PDB file of C-alpha atoms in Angstrom:
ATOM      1  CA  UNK X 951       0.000   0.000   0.000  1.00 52.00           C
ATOM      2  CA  UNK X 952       2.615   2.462   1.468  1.00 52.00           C
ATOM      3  CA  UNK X 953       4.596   1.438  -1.889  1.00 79.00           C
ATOM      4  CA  UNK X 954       1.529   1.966  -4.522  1.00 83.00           C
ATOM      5  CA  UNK X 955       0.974   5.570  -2.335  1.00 88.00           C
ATOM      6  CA  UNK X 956       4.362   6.354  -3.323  1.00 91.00           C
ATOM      7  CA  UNK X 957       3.929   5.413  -6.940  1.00 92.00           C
ATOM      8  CA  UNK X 958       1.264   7.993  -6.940  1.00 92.00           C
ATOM      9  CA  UNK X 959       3.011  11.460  -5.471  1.00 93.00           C
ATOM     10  CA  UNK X 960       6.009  10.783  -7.808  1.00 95.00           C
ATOM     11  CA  UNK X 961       3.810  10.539 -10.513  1.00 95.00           C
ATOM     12  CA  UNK X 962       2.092  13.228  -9.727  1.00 95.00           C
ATOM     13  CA  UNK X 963       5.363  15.131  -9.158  1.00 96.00           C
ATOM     14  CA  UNK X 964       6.620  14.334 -12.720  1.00 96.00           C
ATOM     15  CA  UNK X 965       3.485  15.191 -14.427  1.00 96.00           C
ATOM     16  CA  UNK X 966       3.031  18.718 -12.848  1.00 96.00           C
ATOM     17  CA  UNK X 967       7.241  19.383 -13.398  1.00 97.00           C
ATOM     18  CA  UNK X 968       6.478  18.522 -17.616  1.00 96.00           C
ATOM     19  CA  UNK X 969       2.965  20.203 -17.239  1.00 95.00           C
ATOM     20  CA  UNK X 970       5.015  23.452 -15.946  1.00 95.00           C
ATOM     21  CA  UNK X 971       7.368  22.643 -18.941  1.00 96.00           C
ATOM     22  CA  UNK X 972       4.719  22.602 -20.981  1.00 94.00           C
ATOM     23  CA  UNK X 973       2.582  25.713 -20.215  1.00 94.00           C
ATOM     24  CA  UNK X 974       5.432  28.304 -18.708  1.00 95.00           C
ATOM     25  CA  UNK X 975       7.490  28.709 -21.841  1.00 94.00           C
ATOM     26  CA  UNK X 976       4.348  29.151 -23.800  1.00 91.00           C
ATOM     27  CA  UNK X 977       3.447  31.869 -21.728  1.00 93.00           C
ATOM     28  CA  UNK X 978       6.517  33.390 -21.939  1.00 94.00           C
ATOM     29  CA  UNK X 979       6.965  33.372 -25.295  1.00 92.00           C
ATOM     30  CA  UNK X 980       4.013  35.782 -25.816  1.00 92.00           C
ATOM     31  CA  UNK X 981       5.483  38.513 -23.566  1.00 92.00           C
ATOM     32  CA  UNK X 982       9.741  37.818 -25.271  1.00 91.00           C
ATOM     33  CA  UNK X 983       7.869  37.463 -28.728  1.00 89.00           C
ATOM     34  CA  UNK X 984       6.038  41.080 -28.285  1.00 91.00           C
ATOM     35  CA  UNK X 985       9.183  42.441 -27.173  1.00 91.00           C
ATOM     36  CA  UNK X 986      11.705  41.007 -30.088  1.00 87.00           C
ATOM     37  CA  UNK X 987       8.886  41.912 -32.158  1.00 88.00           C
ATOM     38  CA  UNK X 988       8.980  45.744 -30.536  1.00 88.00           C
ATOM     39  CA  UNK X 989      13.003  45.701 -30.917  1.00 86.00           C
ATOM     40  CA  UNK X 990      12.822  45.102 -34.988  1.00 81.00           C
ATOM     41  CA  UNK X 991      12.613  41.564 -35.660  1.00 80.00           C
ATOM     42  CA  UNK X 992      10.021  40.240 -38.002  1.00 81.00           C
ATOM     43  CA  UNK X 993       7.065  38.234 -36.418  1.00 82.00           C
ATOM     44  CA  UNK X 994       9.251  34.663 -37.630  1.00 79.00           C
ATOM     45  CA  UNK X 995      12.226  35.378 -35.991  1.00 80.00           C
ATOM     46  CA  UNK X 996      10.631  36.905 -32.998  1.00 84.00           C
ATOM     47  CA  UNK X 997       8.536  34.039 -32.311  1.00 84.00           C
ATOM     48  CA  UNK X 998      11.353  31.330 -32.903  1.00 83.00           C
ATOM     49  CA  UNK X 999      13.834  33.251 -31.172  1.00 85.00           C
ATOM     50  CA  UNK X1000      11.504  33.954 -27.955  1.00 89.00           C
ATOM     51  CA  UNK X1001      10.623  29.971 -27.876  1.00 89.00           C
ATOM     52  CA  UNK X1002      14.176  29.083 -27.509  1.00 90.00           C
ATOM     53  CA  UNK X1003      14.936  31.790 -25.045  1.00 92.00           C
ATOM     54  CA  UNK X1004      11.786  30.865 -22.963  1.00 94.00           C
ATOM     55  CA  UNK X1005      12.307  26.693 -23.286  1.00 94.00           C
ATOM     56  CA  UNK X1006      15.995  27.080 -22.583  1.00 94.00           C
ATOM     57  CA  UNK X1007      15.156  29.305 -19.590  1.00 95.00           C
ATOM     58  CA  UNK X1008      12.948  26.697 -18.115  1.00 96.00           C
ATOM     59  CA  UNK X1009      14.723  23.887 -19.183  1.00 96.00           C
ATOM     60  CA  UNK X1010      17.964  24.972 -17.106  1.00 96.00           C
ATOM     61  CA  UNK X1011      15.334  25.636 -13.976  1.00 97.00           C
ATOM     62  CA  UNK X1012      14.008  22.644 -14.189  1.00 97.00           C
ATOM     63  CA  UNK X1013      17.744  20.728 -14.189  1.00 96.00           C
ATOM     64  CA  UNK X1014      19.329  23.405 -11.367  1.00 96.00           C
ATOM     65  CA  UNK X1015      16.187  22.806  -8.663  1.00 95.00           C
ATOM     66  CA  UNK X1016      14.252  19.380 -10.001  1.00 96.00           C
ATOM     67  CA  UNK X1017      16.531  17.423  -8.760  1.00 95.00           C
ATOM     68  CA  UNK X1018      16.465  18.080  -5.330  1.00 94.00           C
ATOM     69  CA  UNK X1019      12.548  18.143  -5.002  1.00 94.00           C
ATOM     70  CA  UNK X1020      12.482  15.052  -6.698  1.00 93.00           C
ATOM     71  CA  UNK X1021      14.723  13.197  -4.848  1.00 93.00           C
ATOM     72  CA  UNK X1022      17.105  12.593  -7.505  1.00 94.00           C
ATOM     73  CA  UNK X1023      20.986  12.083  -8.728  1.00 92.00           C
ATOM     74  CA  UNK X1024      21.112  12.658 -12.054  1.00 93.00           C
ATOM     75  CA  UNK X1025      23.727  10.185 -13.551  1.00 90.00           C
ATOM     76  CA  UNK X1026      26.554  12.657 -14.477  1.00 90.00           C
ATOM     77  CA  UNK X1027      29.439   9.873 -14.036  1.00 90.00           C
ATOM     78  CA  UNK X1028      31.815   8.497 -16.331  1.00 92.00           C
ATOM     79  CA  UNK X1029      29.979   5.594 -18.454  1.00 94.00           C
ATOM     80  CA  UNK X1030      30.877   1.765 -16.802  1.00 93.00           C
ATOM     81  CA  UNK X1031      33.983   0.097 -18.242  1.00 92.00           C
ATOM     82  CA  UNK X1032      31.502  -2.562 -19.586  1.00 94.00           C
ATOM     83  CA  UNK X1033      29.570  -0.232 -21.959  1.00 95.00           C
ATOM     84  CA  UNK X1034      33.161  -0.084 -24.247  1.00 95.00           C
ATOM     85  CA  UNK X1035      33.254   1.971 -27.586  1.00 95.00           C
ATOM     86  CA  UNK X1036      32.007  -0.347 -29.684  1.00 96.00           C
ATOM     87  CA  UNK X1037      29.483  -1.454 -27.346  1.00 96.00           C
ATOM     88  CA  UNK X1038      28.835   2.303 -28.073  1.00 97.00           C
ATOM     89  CA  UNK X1039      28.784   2.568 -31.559  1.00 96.00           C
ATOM     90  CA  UNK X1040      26.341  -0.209 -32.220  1.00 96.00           C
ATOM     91  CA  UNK X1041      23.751   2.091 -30.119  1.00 97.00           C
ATOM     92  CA  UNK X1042      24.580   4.898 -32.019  1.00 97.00           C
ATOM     93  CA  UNK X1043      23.672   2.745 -35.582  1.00 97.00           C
ATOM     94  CA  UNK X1044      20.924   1.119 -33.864  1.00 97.00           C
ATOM     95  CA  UNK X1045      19.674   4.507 -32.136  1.00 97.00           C
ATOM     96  CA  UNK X1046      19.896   6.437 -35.683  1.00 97.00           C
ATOM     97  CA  UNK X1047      18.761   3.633 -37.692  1.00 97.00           C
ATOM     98  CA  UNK X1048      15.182   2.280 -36.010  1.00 97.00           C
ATOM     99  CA  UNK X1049      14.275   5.995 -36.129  1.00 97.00           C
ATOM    100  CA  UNK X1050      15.161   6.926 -39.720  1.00 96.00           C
ATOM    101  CA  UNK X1051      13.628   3.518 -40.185  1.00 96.00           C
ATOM    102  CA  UNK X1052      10.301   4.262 -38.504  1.00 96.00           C
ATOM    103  CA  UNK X1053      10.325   8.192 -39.442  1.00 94.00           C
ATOM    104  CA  UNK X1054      10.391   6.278 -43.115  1.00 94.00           C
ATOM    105  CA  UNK X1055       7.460   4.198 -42.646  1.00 94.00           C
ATOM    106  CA  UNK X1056       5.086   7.072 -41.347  1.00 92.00           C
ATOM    107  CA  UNK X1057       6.150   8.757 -44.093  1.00 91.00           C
ATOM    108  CA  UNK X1058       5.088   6.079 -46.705  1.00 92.00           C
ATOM    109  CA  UNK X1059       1.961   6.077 -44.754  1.00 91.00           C
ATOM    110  CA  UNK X1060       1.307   9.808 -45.496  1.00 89.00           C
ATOM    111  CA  UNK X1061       1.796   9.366 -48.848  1.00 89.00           C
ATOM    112  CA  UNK X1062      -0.982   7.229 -48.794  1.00 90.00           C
ATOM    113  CA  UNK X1063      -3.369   9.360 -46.726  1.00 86.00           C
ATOM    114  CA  UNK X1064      -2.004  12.638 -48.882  1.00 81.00           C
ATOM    115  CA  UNK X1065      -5.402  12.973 -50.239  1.00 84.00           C
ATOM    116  CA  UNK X1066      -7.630  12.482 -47.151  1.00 86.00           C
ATOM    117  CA  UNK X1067      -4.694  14.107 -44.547  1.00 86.00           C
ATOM    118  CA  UNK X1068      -2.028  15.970 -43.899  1.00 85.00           C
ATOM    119  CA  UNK X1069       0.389  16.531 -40.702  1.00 83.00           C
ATOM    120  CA  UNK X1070       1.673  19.517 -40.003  1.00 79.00           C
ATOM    121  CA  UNK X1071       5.162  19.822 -37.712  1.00 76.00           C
ATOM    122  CA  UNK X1072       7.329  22.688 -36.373  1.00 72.00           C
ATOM    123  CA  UNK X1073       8.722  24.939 -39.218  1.00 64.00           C
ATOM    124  CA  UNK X1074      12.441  24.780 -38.420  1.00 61.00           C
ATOM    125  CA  UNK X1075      13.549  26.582 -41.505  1.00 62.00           C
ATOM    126  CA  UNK X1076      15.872  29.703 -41.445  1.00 60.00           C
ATOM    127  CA  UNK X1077      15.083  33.192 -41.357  1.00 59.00           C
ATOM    128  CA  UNK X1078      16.870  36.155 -42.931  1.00 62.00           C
ATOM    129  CA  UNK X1079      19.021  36.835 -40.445  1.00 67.00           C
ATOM    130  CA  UNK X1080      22.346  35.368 -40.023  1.00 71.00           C
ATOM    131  CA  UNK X1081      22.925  35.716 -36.009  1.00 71.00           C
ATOM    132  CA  UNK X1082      19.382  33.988 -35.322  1.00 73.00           C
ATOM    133  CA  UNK X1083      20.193  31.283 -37.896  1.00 76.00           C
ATOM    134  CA  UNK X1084      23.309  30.544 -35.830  1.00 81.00           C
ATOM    135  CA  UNK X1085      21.370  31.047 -32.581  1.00 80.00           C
ATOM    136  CA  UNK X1086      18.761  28.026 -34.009  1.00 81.00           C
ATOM    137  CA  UNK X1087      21.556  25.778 -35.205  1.00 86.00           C
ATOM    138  CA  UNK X1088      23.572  25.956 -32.237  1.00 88.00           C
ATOM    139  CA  UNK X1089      19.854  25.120 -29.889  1.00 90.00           C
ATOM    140  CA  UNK X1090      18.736  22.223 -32.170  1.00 90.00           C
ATOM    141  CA  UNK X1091      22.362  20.644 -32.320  1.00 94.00           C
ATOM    142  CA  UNK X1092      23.720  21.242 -28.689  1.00 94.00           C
ATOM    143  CA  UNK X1093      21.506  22.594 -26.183  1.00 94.00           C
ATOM    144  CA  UNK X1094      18.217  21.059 -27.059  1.00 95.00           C
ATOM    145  CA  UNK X1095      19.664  17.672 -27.202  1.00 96.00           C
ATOM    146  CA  UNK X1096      21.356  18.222 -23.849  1.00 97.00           C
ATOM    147  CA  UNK X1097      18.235  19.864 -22.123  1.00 97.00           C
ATOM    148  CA  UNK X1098      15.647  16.669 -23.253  1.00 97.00           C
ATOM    149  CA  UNK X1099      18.081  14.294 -22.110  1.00 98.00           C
ATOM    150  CA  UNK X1100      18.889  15.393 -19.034  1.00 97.00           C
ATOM    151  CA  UNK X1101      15.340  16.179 -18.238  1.00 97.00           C
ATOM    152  CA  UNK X1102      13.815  12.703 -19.491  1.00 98.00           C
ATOM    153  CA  UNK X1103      16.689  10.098 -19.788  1.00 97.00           C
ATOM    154  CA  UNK X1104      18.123  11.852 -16.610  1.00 96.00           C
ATOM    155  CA  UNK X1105      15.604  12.744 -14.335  1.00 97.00           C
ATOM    156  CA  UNK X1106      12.456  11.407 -15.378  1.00 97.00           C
ATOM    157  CA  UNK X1107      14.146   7.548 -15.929  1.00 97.00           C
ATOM    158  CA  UNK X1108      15.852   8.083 -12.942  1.00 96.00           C
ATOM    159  CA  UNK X1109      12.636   8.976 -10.616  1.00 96.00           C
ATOM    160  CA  UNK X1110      10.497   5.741 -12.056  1.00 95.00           C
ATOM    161  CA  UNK X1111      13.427   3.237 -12.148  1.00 94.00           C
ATOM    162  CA  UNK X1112      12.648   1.916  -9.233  1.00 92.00           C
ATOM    163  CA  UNK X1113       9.394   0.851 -10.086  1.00 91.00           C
ATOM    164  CA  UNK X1114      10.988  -1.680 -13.338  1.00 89.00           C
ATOM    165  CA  UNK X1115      13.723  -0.480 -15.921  1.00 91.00           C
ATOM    166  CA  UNK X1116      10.443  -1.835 -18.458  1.00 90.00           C
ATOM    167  CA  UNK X1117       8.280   0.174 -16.875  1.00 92.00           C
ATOM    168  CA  UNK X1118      10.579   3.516 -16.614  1.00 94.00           C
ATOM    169  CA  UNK X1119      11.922   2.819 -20.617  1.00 95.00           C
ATOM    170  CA  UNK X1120       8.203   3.006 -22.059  1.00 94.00           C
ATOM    171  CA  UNK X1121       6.790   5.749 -19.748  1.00 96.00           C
ATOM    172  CA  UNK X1122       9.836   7.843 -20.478  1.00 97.00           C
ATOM    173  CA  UNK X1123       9.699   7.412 -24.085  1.00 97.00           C
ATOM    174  CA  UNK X1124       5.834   7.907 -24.104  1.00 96.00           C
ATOM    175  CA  UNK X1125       6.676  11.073 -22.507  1.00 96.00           C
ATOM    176  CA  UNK X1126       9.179  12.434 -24.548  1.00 97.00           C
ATOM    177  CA  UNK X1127       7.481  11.554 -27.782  1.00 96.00           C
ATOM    178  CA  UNK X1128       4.078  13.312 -26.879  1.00 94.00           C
ATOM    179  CA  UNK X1129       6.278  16.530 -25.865  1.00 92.00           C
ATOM    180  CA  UNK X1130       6.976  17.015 -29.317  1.00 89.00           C
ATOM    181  CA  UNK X1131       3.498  17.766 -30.023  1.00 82.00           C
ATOM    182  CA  UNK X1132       2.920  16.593 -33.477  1.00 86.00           C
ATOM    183  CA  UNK X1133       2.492  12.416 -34.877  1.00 88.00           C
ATOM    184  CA  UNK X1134       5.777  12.914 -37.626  1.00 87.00           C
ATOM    185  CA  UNK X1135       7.907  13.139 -34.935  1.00 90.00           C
ATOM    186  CA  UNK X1136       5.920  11.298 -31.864  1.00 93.00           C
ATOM    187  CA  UNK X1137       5.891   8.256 -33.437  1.00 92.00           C
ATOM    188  CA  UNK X1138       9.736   8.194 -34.622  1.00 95.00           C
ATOM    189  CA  UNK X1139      10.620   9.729 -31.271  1.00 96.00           C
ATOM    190  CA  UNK X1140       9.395   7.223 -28.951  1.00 97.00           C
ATOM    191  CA  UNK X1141      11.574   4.545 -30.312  1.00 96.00           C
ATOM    192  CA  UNK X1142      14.269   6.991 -30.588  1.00 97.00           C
ATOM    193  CA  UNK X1143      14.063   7.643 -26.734  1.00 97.00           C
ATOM    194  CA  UNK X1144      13.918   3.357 -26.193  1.00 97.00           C
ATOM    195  CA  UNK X1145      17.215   3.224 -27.546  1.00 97.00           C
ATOM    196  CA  UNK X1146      18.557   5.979 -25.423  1.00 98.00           C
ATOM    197  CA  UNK X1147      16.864   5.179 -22.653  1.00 97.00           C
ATOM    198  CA  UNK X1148      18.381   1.380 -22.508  1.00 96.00           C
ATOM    199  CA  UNK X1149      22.022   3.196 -23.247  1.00 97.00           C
ATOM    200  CA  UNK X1150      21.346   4.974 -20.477  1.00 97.00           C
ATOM    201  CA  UNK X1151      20.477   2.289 -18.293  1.00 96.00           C
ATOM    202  CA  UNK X1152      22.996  -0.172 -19.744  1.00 96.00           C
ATOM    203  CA  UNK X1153      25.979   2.453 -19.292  1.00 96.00           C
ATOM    204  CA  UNK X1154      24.885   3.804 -15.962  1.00 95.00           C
ATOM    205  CA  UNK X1155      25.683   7.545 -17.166  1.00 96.00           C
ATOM    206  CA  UNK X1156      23.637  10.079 -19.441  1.00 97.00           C
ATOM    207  CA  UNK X1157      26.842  11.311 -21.483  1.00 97.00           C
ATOM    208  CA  UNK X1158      26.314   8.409 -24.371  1.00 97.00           C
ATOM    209  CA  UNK X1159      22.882   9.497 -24.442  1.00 97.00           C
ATOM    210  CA  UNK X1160      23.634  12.888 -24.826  1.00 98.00           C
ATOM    211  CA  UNK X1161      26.461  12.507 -27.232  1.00 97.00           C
ATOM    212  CA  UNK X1162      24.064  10.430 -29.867  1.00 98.00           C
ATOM    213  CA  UNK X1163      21.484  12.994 -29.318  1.00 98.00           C
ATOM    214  CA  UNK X1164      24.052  15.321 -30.495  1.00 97.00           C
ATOM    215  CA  UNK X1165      25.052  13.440 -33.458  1.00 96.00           C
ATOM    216  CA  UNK X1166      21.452  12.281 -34.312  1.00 96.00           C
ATOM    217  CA  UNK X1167      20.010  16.335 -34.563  1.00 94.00           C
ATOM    218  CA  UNK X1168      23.376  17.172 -36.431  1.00 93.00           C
ATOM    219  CA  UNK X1169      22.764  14.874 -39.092  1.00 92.00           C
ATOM    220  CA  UNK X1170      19.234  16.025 -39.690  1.00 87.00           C
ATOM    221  CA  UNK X1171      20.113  19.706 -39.468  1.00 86.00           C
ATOM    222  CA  UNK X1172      23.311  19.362 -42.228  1.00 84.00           C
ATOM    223  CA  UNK X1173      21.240  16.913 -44.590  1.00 84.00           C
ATOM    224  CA  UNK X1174      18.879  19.994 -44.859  1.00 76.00           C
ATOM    225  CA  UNK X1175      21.741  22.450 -45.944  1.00 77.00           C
ATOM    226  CA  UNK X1176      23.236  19.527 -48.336  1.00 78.00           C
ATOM    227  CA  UNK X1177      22.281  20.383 -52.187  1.00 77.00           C
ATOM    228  CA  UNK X1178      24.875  18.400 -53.814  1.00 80.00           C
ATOM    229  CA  UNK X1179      23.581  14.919 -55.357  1.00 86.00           C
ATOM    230  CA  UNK X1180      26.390  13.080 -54.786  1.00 85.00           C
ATOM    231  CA  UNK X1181      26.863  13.755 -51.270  1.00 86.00           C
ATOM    232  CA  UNK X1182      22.857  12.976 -50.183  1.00 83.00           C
ATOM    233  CA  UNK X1183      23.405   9.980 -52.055  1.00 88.00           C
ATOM    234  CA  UNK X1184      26.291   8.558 -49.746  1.00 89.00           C
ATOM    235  CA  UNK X1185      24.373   9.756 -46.812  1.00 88.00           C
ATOM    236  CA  UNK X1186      21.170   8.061 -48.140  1.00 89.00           C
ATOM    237  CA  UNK X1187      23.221   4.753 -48.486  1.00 93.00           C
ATOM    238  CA  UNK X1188      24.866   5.188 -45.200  1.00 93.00           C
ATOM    239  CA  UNK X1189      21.119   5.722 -43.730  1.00 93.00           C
ATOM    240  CA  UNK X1190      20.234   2.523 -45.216  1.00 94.00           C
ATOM    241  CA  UNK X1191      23.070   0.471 -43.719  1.00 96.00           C
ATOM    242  CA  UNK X1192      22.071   2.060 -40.132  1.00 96.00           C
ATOM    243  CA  UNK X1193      18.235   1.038 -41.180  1.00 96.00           C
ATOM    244  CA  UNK X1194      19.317  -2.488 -42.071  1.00 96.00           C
ATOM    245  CA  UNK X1195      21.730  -3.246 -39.251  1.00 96.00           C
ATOM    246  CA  UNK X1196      19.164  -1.446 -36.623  1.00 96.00           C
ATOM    247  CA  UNK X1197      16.181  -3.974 -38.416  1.00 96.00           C
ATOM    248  CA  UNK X1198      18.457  -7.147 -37.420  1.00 96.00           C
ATOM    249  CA  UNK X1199      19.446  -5.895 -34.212  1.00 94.00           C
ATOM    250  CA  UNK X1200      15.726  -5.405 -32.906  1.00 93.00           C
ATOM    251  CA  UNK X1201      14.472  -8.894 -34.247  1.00 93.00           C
ATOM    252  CA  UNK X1202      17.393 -10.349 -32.888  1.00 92.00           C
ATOM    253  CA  UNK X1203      16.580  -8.730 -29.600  1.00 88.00           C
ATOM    254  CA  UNK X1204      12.938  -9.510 -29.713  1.00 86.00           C
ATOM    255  CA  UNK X1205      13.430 -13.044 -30.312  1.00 86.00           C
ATOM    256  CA  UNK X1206      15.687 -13.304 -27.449  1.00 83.00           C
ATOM    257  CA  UNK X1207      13.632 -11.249 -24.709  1.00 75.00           C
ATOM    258  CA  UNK X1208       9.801 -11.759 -25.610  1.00 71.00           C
ATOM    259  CA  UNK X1209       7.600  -9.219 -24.316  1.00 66.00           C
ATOM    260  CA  UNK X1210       6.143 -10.631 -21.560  1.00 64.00           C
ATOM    261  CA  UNK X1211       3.431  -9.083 -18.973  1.00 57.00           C
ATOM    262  CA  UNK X1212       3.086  -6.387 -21.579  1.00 60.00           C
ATOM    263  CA  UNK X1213      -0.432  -6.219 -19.779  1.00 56.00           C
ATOM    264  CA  UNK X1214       0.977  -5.310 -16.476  1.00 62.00           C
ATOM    265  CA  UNK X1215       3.121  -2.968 -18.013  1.00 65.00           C
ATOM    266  CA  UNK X1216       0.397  -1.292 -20.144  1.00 63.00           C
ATOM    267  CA  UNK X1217      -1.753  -0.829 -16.339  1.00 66.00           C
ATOM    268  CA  UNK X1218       0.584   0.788 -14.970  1.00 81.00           C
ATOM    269  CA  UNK X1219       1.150   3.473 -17.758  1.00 85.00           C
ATOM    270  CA  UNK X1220      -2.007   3.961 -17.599  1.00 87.00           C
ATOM    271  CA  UNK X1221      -1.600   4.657 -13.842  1.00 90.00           C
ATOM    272  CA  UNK X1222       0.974   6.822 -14.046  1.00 93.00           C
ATOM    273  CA  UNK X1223      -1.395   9.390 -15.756  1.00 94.00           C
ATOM    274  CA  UNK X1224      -3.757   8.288 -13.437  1.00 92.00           C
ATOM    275  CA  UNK X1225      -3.506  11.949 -11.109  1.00 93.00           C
ATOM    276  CA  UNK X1226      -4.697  15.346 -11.869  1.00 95.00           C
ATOM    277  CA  UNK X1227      -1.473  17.005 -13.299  1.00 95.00           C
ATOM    278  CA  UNK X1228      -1.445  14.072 -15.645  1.00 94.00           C
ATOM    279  CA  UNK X1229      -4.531  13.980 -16.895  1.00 95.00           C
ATOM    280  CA  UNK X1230      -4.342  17.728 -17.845  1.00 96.00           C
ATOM    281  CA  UNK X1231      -1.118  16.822 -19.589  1.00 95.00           C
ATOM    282  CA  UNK X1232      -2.577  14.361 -21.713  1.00 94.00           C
ATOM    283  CA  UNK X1233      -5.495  16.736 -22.678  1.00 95.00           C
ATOM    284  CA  UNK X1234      -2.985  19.376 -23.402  1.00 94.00           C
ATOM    285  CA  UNK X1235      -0.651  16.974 -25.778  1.00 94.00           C
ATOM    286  CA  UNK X1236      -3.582  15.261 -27.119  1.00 92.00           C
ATOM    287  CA  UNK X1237      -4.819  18.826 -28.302  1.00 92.00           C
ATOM    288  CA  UNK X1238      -1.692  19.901 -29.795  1.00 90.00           C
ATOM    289  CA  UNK X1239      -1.133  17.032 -31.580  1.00 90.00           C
ATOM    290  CA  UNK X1240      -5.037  17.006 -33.076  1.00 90.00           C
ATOM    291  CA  UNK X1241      -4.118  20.982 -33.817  1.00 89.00           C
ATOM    292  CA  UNK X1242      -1.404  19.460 -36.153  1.00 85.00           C
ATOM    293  CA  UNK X1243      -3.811  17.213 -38.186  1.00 85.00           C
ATOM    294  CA  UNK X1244      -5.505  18.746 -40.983  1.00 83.00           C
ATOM    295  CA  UNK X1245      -8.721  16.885 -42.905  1.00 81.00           C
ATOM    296  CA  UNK X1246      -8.610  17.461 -46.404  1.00 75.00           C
TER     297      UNK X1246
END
């Protein structure tokens, strides 16, 4: 009982921490946006530059004083002498590859809905000015990877560990796929943050995670400079090796840890939501994410 009580206020406590990630930034952005917008910048640039400034802000409160109120260490050490280089390099091809793999699969499946539907995600292209195009670049490549992960794969996996590593892997990367507020990315995302979750867990430390984070958003942000054919080409083929050796790796996996109890598992998801903060997450996310979905 005392144990299932438990369960509850750290839920609770991790839903209201993401639904105060959710909701403050987006109220600040209107008052930095109005102000950027005031000081000369076009309504674009305003509005992405005042959504970094406000998620960044609360991101680093959240890391500085989360910890503490949670109850948490977040796992800052070196990685274990076990989780070796190329122990490490497999989960960076496997990590890369099942979502590429995935993101490619929704996106056959929106060609064949193109007619009926069509999903609209964050416009991440850049402005006219050079210094905010360098301010963007440097967010998506260093500091949003290193913000998510040591909010979810750091504190978040580290608060519901205790309660199963299966259990902590799929709530986390339930969470972090929702944040992102629209179904092209949720649905890539949440086997994205599996990987990096079980790197995580497997090398005791959130550095790997962060590093293929890193590497991850820097390949999608230089493939959408690249213009010469020959050069998309290799990194098309290289995608497909990553694709293929990820494919093998998860079947292999699969076959040789079945998914068992996936009812249990599923309950207690469900009861992890199960608390007021969470269930006005879920409205939120499930809101955005409808916002996003246009009917033809």
């Amino acid at each position: 009982m005392e144990d299932q009580e438990k369960f509850k206020l750290d839920a609770t406590s991790v839903c209201k921490m993401l639904l105060l990630y959710l909701l403050i930034p987006s109220l600040m952005v209107i008052f930095v946006g109005a102000l950027l917008l005031a000081s000369g910048y076009n309504e674009y640039d305003s509005t992405m530059m005042a959504s970094v400034l406000c998620l960044s802000a609360m991101s680093i409160y959240i890391i500085q004083h989360y910890p503490k109120r949670m109850d948490v260490t977040l796992p800052y050490q070196k990685p274990v002498k076990s989780f070796t280089r190329q122990i490490f390099t497999r989960y960076i091809m496997i990590t890369i590859g099942i979502t590429y793999l995935i993101s490619l699969c929704f996106n056959l499946f929106t060609l064949l809905v193109q007619n009926q539907i069509e999903f609209h995600t964050i416009d991440m292209s850049m402005g006219n000015q050079l210094l905010i195009n360098i301010f963007n670049v440097v967010y998506s490549i260093l500091l949003a990877p290193l913000f998510e992960e040591l909010i979810f794969r750091g504190l978040i996996l580290e608060k519901l560990k205790p309660y199963g590593t299966r259990f902590a892997i799929l709530t986390v990367s339930i969470l972090f796929a929702l944040f992102h507020g629209n179904l092209p990315q949720t649905v890539p995302l949440f086997f994205f943050s599996i990987v990096l979750c079980k790197m995580t867990l497997r090398s005791e430390s959130i550095y790997p995670a962060i590093i293929t984070h890193i590497i991850f958003n820097t390949i999608g942000t230089v493939t959408s400079f690249i213009s010469n054919i020959y050069i998309a080409a290799l990194i098309g083929w290289v995608m497909i090796i990553f694709m293929g050796y990820a494919l093998i790796k998860v079947i292999k996996y699969l076959r040789k840890h079945p998914f068992k109890n996936r009812e249990k598992e599923a309950w207690r998801v469900r009861d992890f939501f199960h608390n007021w903060a969470g269930i006005i997450f879920l409205i939120l996310i499930i809101l955005n994410i409808l916002t996003s979905i246009e009917l033809l």
